[in-house]
Amino acid sequence: MKRLIDKLRHDHSLTGEEYASLLSCQDTDTLLYLQQQAREVALAYFGNAIFIRGLIEVSNRCRNNCYYCGIRKGNTAVTRYALSRKSILECCREGYALGFRTFVMQGGEDPALTDEWIEATVAAIRNEYPDCAITLSLGEKSREAYGRFFRAGANRYLLRHETHNEQHYRKLHPGDMSLKHRLQCLQALKEIGYQTGTGIMVGSPGQTLTHLVEDLLFIEQFRPQMIGIGPFIPHHDTPFGTEPAGSAEMTLKLLSLFRLMHPSALIPSTTALATLSPDGREKGILAGANVVMPNLSPREQREKYALYDNKAAFGAEAAEGLRNLAQQLETIGYQISTERGDYH
């Protein structure tokens, strides 16, 4: 197995069968070796710097009804909200003062957030913070809209494909959504010039080892600049509310594989990982992650952006907990970087 890990570190690719072997491996020494190799690659490319992104959850309204998501259109128990442009800019001001140089606007596919509104909001952030990066994670839009956001000043776009297997995609999403369209969106983002991110949920209902291999092979070929990966965590008000959560161990295994596959990728240690395991964020970094995304959203709105149950949004997961986060990273030998942290 160690031979396969060395091969991936050297060649940045394996066959599907080789990926399957590593994913199914349970040997503790091999898994420690995998994480060690991924950590060494991340240190070689980024040193011990961990980039911070200020997460602004702009709206929990969504036109989609994805079966796993707590803010799905069909969930009538959610108290809905949408931030005003003024509130978003206030979040940016608070974040900038704390040292953030990347702002991430994330939200459901809210029909009220028109392309014109998003474009104008991006332009307002760009005008006030010319030295900062702007990341969008606002779902599927038209190619024209993506182009407008890019010209207004957005630099990065995160659109997780969640699964590359057509049948599995249909198990997770209603019939009016399509994997083909999502992949077209990803291709358009890359062609426009965004630093483009995709990624998966680990352990989502119906997911198999074969599906994960398909995801690995897709991400190997697509070469995203950002890779977002986190465990599935159920939300009680969804069709998957009683399903078991995904495995933190498998999530860390995949994170390390992605780091060896794409050494210079920007890979966050996600909030979902920190929600599933108290030291999940640190484990993610030790497995090869180099980004964390503390929450900059207004405190009174954070609990309403509940994609899954018990989401961590306070303490070291929050912008105001940056000192706490810095101390936690220091204990494992890392430090916060206030650089933009662009892909090179």
Short mmCIF file of C-alpha atoms in Angstrom, two decimals:
data_model
loop_
_atom_site.label_atom_id
_atom_site.label_comp_id
_atom_site.label_asym_id
_atom_site.label_seq_id
_atom_site.Cartn_x
_atom_site.Cartn_y
_atom_site.Cartn_z
CA MET A 1 0.00 0.00 0.00
CA LYS A 2 2.82 2.39 0.80
CA ARG A 3 4.09 1.83 -2.73
CA LEU A 4 0.76 3.16 -4.07
CA ILE A 5 0.97 6.22 -1.81
CA ASP A 6 4.52 6.92 -3.03
CA LYS A 7 3.35 6.49 -6.62
CA LEU A 8 0.50 8.99 -6.09
CA ARG A 9 2.87 11.50 -4.50
CA HIS A 10 5.21 11.19 -7.47
CA ASP A 11 2.78 10.84 -10.39
CA HIS A 12 -0.34 12.59 -8.93
CA SER A 13 -2.57 9.88 -10.38
CA LEU A 14 -3.53 6.25 -9.89
CA THR A 15 -5.86 3.79 -11.59
CA GLY A 16 -9.38 3.30 -10.30
CA GLU A 17 -8.40 -0.07 -8.86
CA GLU A 18 -5.47 1.48 -7.01
CA TYR A 19 -7.67 4.23 -5.54
CA ALA A 20 -10.17 1.56 -4.45
CA SER A 21 -7.39 -0.36 -2.68
CA LEU A 22 -6.34 2.72 -0.72
CA LEU A 23 -9.92 3.68 0.14
CA SER A 24 -10.66 0.22 1.49
CA CYS A 25 -7.39 -0.03 3.43
CA GLN A 26 -7.83 -0.29 7.21
CA ASP A 27 -4.19 -0.74 8.19
CA THR A 28 -3.31 1.90 10.79
CA ASP A 29 0.35 2.20 9.77
CA THR A 30 -0.58 2.69 6.12
CA LEU A 31 -3.17 5.36 6.96
CA LEU A 32 -0.69 7.21 9.16
CA TYR A 33 1.82 7.04 6.31
CA LEU A 34 -0.78 8.45 3.90
CA GLN A 35 -1.48 11.41 6.18
CA GLN A 36 2.23 11.97 6.77
CA GLN A 37 2.94 12.11 3.05
CA ALA A 38 0.01 14.49 2.45
CA ARG A 39 1.14 16.70 5.33
CA GLU A 40 4.69 16.80 3.97
CA VAL A 41 3.39 17.88 0.54
CA ALA A 42 1.24 20.64 2.05
CA LEU A 43 4.20 21.86 4.14
CA ALA A 44 6.43 21.84 1.07
CA TYR A 45 3.99 23.98 -0.91
CA PHE A 46 2.58 26.27 1.81
CA GLY A 47 4.83 25.97 4.84
CA ASN A 48 2.92 25.88 8.13
CA ALA A 49 0.60 28.70 7.03
CA ILE A 50 -3.17 28.11 7.14
CA PHE A 51 -5.20 30.55 5.05
CA ILE A 52 -8.35 31.97 6.64
CA ARG A 53 -11.52 32.80 4.69
CA GLY A 54 -14.33 34.88 6.14
CA LEU A 55 -17.59 32.99 5.51
CA ILE A 56 -20.67 35.17 5.01
CA GLU A 57 -23.88 33.12 4.72
CA VAL A 58 -25.95 35.56 2.70
CA SER A 59 -29.29 33.70 2.52
CA ASN A 60 -30.87 30.46 3.67
CA ARG A 61 -33.63 30.59 1.07
CA CYS A 62 -33.31 28.05 -1.73
CA ARG A 63 -35.29 27.12 -4.82
CA ASN A 64 -33.92 23.54 -4.69
CA ASN A 65 -35.15 20.56 -2.71
CA CYS A 66 -31.97 18.49 -2.28
CA TYR A 67 -32.85 15.58 -0.01
CA TYR A 68 -29.86 16.05 2.33
CA CYS A 69 -30.01 19.80 2.94
CA GLY A 70 -31.57 21.50 5.95
CA ILE A 71 -32.39 24.69 4.01
CA ARG A 72 -34.14 22.81 1.19
CA LYS A 73 -37.21 24.52 -0.25
CA GLY A 74 -39.54 21.89 1.23
CA ASN A 75 -38.43 22.42 4.83
CA THR A 76 -41.16 24.64 6.30
CA ALA A 77 -39.60 24.62 9.77
CA VAL A 78 -36.73 26.92 8.76
CA THR A 79 -36.84 30.61 9.70
CA ARG A 80 -35.72 32.17 6.45
CA TYR A 81 -33.51 35.25 6.07
CA ALA A 82 -31.43 37.13 3.52
CA LEU A 83 -28.71 39.63 4.36
CA SER A 84 -28.86 43.12 2.91
CA ARG A 85 -25.93 44.46 0.93
CA LYS A 86 -25.26 46.85 3.82
CA SER A 87 -25.09 43.93 6.27
CA ILE A 88 -22.72 41.98 3.98
CA LEU A 89 -20.41 44.99 3.75
CA GLU A 90 -20.50 45.32 7.54
CA CYS A 91 -19.42 41.67 7.79
CA CYS A 92 -16.55 42.46 5.42
CA ARG A 93 -15.50 45.48 7.51
CA GLU A 94 -15.44 43.40 10.67
CA GLY A 95 -13.51 40.65 8.89
CA TYR A 96 -11.00 43.03 7.34
CA ALA A 97 -10.23 44.52 10.76
CA LEU A 98 -9.61 41.00 12.07
CA GLY A 99 -7.15 40.25 9.24
CA PHE A 100 -9.30 38.44 6.68
CA ARG A 101 -8.27 39.02 3.07
CA THR A 102 -10.77 36.62 1.48
CA PHE A 103 -14.53 36.93 1.82
CA VAL A 104 -16.77 33.99 0.88
CA MET A 105 -20.38 34.75 -0.03
CA GLN A 106 -22.26 31.48 0.40
CA GLY A 107 -25.98 30.88 0.20
CA GLY A 108 -28.88 28.86 -1.06
CA GLU A 109 -30.08 29.45 -4.60
CA ASP A 110 -32.34 32.30 -3.48
CA PRO A 111 -34.47 33.59 -6.39
CA ALA A 112 -34.60 37.00 -4.67
CA LEU A 113 -30.82 37.35 -5.03
CA THR A 114 -30.92 38.26 -8.70
CA ASP A 115 -27.89 38.22 -10.94
CA GLU A 116 -27.97 42.03 -10.94
CA TRP A 117 -28.02 42.13 -7.13
CA ILE A 118 -25.13 39.68 -6.80
CA GLU A 119 -23.12 41.55 -9.44
CA ALA A 120 -23.66 44.89 -7.67
CA THR A 121 -22.78 43.38 -4.28
CA VAL A 122 -19.55 41.87 -5.63
CA ALA A 123 -18.69 45.25 -7.21
CA ALA A 124 -19.32 47.02 -3.87
CA ILE A 125 -17.00 44.62 -2.01
CA ARG A 126 -14.38 44.91 -4.75
CA ASN A 127 -14.57 48.73 -4.63
CA GLU A 128 -14.13 48.85 -0.86
CA TYR A 129 -11.54 46.06 -0.61
CA PRO A 130 -9.38 46.09 -3.75
CA ASP A 131 -6.71 43.98 -2.01
CA CYS A 132 -9.07 41.14 -1.05
CA ALA A 133 -10.21 38.00 -2.82
CA ILE A 134 -13.93 37.38 -3.28
CA THR A 135 -15.20 33.81 -3.38
CA LEU A 136 -18.77 32.96 -4.36
CA SER A 137 -20.65 29.78 -3.50
CA LEU A 138 -24.15 30.55 -4.74
CA GLY A 139 -25.02 27.50 -6.79
CA GLU A 140 -25.92 27.00 -10.42
CA LYS A 141 -26.20 30.14 -12.56
CA SER A 142 -26.04 30.87 -16.26
CA ARG A 143 -22.67 31.21 -17.96
CA GLU A 144 -23.53 34.86 -18.62
CA ALA A 145 -24.18 35.46 -14.91
CA TYR A 146 -20.90 33.81 -13.93
CA GLY A 147 -19.14 36.09 -16.40
CA ARG A 148 -20.79 39.18 -14.95
CA PHE A 149 -19.81 38.26 -11.39
CA PHE A 150 -16.23 37.65 -12.54
CA ARG A 151 -16.01 41.00 -14.32
CA ALA A 152 -17.47 42.70 -11.24
CA GLY A 153 -14.54 41.40 -9.19
CA ALA A 154 -15.20 37.83 -8.01
CA ASN A 155 -12.07 35.67 -8.09
CA ARG A 156 -13.15 32.23 -6.97
CA TYR A 157 -16.27 30.08 -7.20
CA LEU A 158 -17.03 26.95 -5.20
CA LEU A 159 -19.63 24.54 -6.61
CA ARG A 160 -19.40 21.06 -5.14
CA HIS A 161 -20.62 18.38 -7.52
CA GLU A 162 -21.34 16.12 -4.47
CA THR A 163 -21.20 12.91 -6.55
CA HIS A 164 -20.07 12.15 -10.09
CA ASN A 165 -22.28 9.06 -10.39
CA GLU A 166 -25.54 9.74 -12.24
CA GLN A 167 -27.65 7.23 -10.29
CA HIS A 168 -26.28 8.38 -6.95
CA TYR A 169 -26.88 12.02 -7.94
CA ARG A 170 -30.53 11.18 -8.62
CA LYS A 171 -30.81 9.54 -5.19
CA LEU A 172 -29.66 12.78 -3.55
CA HIS A 173 -31.53 15.31 -5.71
CA PRO A 174 -35.04 15.81 -7.11
CA GLY A 175 -35.74 15.24 -10.79
CA ASP A 176 -35.53 18.92 -11.77
CA MET A 177 -31.80 18.94 -10.99
CA SER A 178 -29.15 17.38 -13.21
CA LEU A 179 -25.58 16.25 -12.77
CA LYS A 180 -24.92 17.12 -16.41
CA HIS A 181 -25.91 20.75 -15.80
CA ARG A 182 -23.79 20.99 -12.66
CA LEU A 183 -20.73 19.73 -14.52
CA GLN A 184 -21.44 22.22 -17.33
CA CYS A 185 -21.49 24.99 -14.73
CA LEU A 186 -18.11 23.85 -13.38
CA GLN A 187 -16.62 23.82 -16.86
CA ALA A 188 -17.97 27.32 -17.57
CA LEU A 189 -16.49 28.67 -14.32
CA LYS A 190 -13.07 27.33 -15.20
CA GLU A 191 -13.21 28.66 -18.77
CA ILE A 192 -14.25 32.14 -17.55
CA GLY A 193 -11.13 32.25 -15.39
CA TYR A 194 -12.30 31.64 -11.85
CA GLN A 195 -10.19 29.75 -9.37
CA THR A 196 -12.77 26.96 -9.40
CA GLY A 197 -13.67 24.63 -6.57
CA THR A 198 -15.63 21.42 -6.47
CA GLY A 199 -15.91 18.55 -4.03
CA ILE A 200 -18.01 15.87 -2.41
CA MET A 201 -19.98 14.78 0.62
CA VAL A 202 -18.46 11.69 2.18
CA GLY A 203 -20.86 9.02 3.36
CA SER A 204 -24.01 10.44 1.80
CA PRO A 205 -26.90 7.94 1.59
CA GLY A 206 -26.33 5.31 -1.09
CA GLN A 207 -22.67 6.21 -1.63
CA THR A 208 -20.39 3.26 -2.43
CA LEU A 209 -16.65 2.79 -2.77
CA THR A 210 -17.16 2.75 -6.55
CA HIS A 211 -18.81 6.18 -6.39
CA LEU A 212 -15.86 7.57 -4.43
CA VAL A 213 -13.44 6.20 -7.01
CA GLU A 214 -15.46 7.96 -9.73
CA ASP A 215 -15.16 11.20 -7.75
CA LEU A 216 -11.41 10.77 -7.38
CA LEU A 217 -10.98 10.15 -11.10
CA PHE A 218 -13.17 13.15 -12.00
CA ILE A 219 -11.28 15.52 -9.68
CA GLU A 220 -7.97 14.14 -10.93
CA GLN A 221 -9.01 14.99 -14.49
CA PHE A 222 -10.84 18.29 -13.80
CA ARG A 223 -7.97 19.74 -11.75
CA PRO A 224 -9.93 22.22 -9.63
CA GLN A 225 -7.99 24.90 -7.81
CA MET A 226 -10.08 24.30 -4.68
CA ILE A 227 -11.37 20.99 -3.31
CA GLY A 228 -14.12 21.07 -0.68
CA ILE A 229 -14.70 17.79 1.09
CA GLY A 230 -16.71 17.07 4.21
CA PRO A 231 -18.69 14.27 5.80
CA PHE A 232 -22.44 13.94 5.26
CA ILE A 233 -24.25 14.97 8.45
CA PRO A 234 -28.03 14.49 8.55
CA HIS A 235 -30.55 17.25 9.24
CA HIS A 236 -33.63 16.08 11.13
CA ASP A 237 -36.07 17.94 8.85
CA THR A 238 -35.00 16.21 5.61
CA PRO A 239 -35.80 12.87 3.95
CA PHE A 240 -32.36 11.68 5.12
CA GLY A 241 -32.87 12.84 8.70
CA THR A 242 -32.41 9.39 10.22
CA GLU A 243 -29.47 8.31 8.05
CA PRO A 244 -26.07 7.83 9.74
CA ALA A 245 -23.41 10.51 9.37
CA GLY A 246 -20.44 9.96 7.12
CA SER A 247 -17.12 8.77 8.47
CA ALA A 248 -14.52 11.29 9.66
CA GLU A 249 -11.83 8.66 8.95
CA MET A 250 -12.88 8.25 5.31
CA THR A 251 -13.10 12.04 4.93
CA LEU A 252 -9.52 12.41 6.18
CA LYS A 253 -8.35 9.59 3.91
CA LEU A 254 -9.85 11.32 0.86
CA LEU A 255 -8.47 14.68 1.94
CA SER A 256 -4.96 13.20 2.00
CA LEU A 257 -5.46 11.54 -1.39
CA PHE A 258 -6.61 14.85 -2.90
CA ARG A 259 -3.56 16.64 -1.45
CA LEU A 260 -1.19 14.10 -3.04
CA MET A 261 -3.15 14.27 -6.30
CA HIS A 262 -3.19 18.10 -6.51
CA PRO A 263 -0.32 19.37 -4.31
CA SER A 264 -1.04 23.09 -4.81
CA ALA A 265 -4.84 22.91 -4.39
CA LEU A 266 -6.57 24.99 -1.76
CA ILE A 267 -8.26 22.43 0.50
CA PRO A 268 -10.27 23.51 3.56
CA SER A 269 -10.60 21.63 6.79
CA THR A 270 -14.37 22.01 6.81
CA THR A 271 -16.90 23.02 9.43
CA ALA A 272 -18.64 19.67 8.87
CA LEU A 273 -15.47 17.86 9.93
CA ALA A 274 -15.23 20.07 13.04
CA THR A 275 -18.91 19.38 13.75
CA LEU A 276 -18.47 15.61 13.53
CA SER A 277 -15.34 15.48 15.67
CA PRO A 278 -14.21 17.98 18.37
CA ASP A 279 -10.67 18.05 16.96
CA GLY A 280 -11.82 17.54 13.37
CA ARG A 281 -10.39 20.81 12.12
CA GLU A 282 -6.91 19.99 13.43
CA LYS A 283 -7.13 16.45 12.08
CA GLY A 284 -8.01 17.86 8.65
CA ILE A 285 -4.95 20.10 8.66
CA LEU A 286 -2.70 17.24 9.76
CA ALA A 287 -4.15 15.22 6.85
CA GLY A 288 -3.14 17.90 4.31
CA ALA A 289 -5.70 20.73 4.44
CA ASN A 290 -4.44 24.32 4.27
CA VAL A 291 -7.58 26.48 4.59
CA VAL A 292 -10.11 27.20 7.35
CA MET A 293 -13.30 29.24 6.95
CA PRO A 294 -14.39 30.96 10.19
CA ASN A 295 -17.94 32.30 10.20
CA LEU A 296 -18.28 36.06 9.65
CA SER A 297 -22.09 36.02 9.38
CA PRO A 298 -24.15 38.08 11.85
CA ARG A 299 -24.39 36.06 15.08
CA GLU A 300 -28.19 36.19 15.15
CA GLN A 301 -28.44 34.52 11.72
CA ARG A 302 -25.88 31.73 12.02
CA GLU A 303 -28.15 29.10 13.55
CA LYS A 304 -30.68 29.64 10.74
CA TYR A 305 -28.12 28.56 8.12
CA ALA A 306 -28.42 24.95 9.26
CA LEU A 307 -27.45 22.72 6.35
CA TYR A 308 -27.15 19.86 8.84
CA ASP A 309 -27.75 19.31 12.57
CA ASN A 310 -25.49 20.78 15.28
CA LYS A 311 -23.42 22.83 12.82
CA ALA A 312 -20.40 24.44 14.49
CA ALA A 313 -20.64 28.22 13.95
CA PHE A 314 -19.28 29.71 17.15
CA GLY A 315 -16.07 29.49 19.19
CA ALA A 316 -13.05 28.68 17.03
CA GLU A 317 -15.39 28.21 14.04
CA ALA A 318 -16.31 31.91 14.21
CA ALA A 319 -14.45 35.04 13.17
CA GLU A 320 -14.61 36.45 16.69
CA GLY A 321 -12.92 33.25 17.92
CA LEU A 322 -9.81 33.85 15.80
CA ARG A 323 -7.50 33.98 18.81
CA ASN A 324 -8.86 30.64 19.98
CA LEU A 325 -8.35 29.23 16.47
CA ALA A 326 -4.77 30.55 16.37
CA GLN A 327 -4.01 28.82 19.69
CA GLN A 328 -5.49 25.53 18.47
CA LEU A 329 -3.43 25.67 15.28
CA GLU A 330 -0.31 26.55 17.25
CA THR A 331 -0.64 23.38 19.33
CA ILE A 332 -0.22 21.31 16.15
CA GLY A 333 2.57 23.46 14.71
CA TYR A 334 0.65 25.76 12.33
CA GLN A 335 -0.14 29.45 12.18
CA ILE A 336 -2.82 31.64 10.62
CA SER A 337 -1.86 33.44 7.43
CA THR A 338 -3.56 36.75 6.63
CA GLU A 339 -2.49 36.60 2.99
CA ARG A 340 -5.17 36.22 0.30
CA GLY A 341 -3.94 32.71 -0.33
CA ASP A 342 -4.53 32.51 -4.07
CA TYR A 343 -3.95 29.37 -6.10
CA HIS A 344 -0.61 29.40 -7.92
#
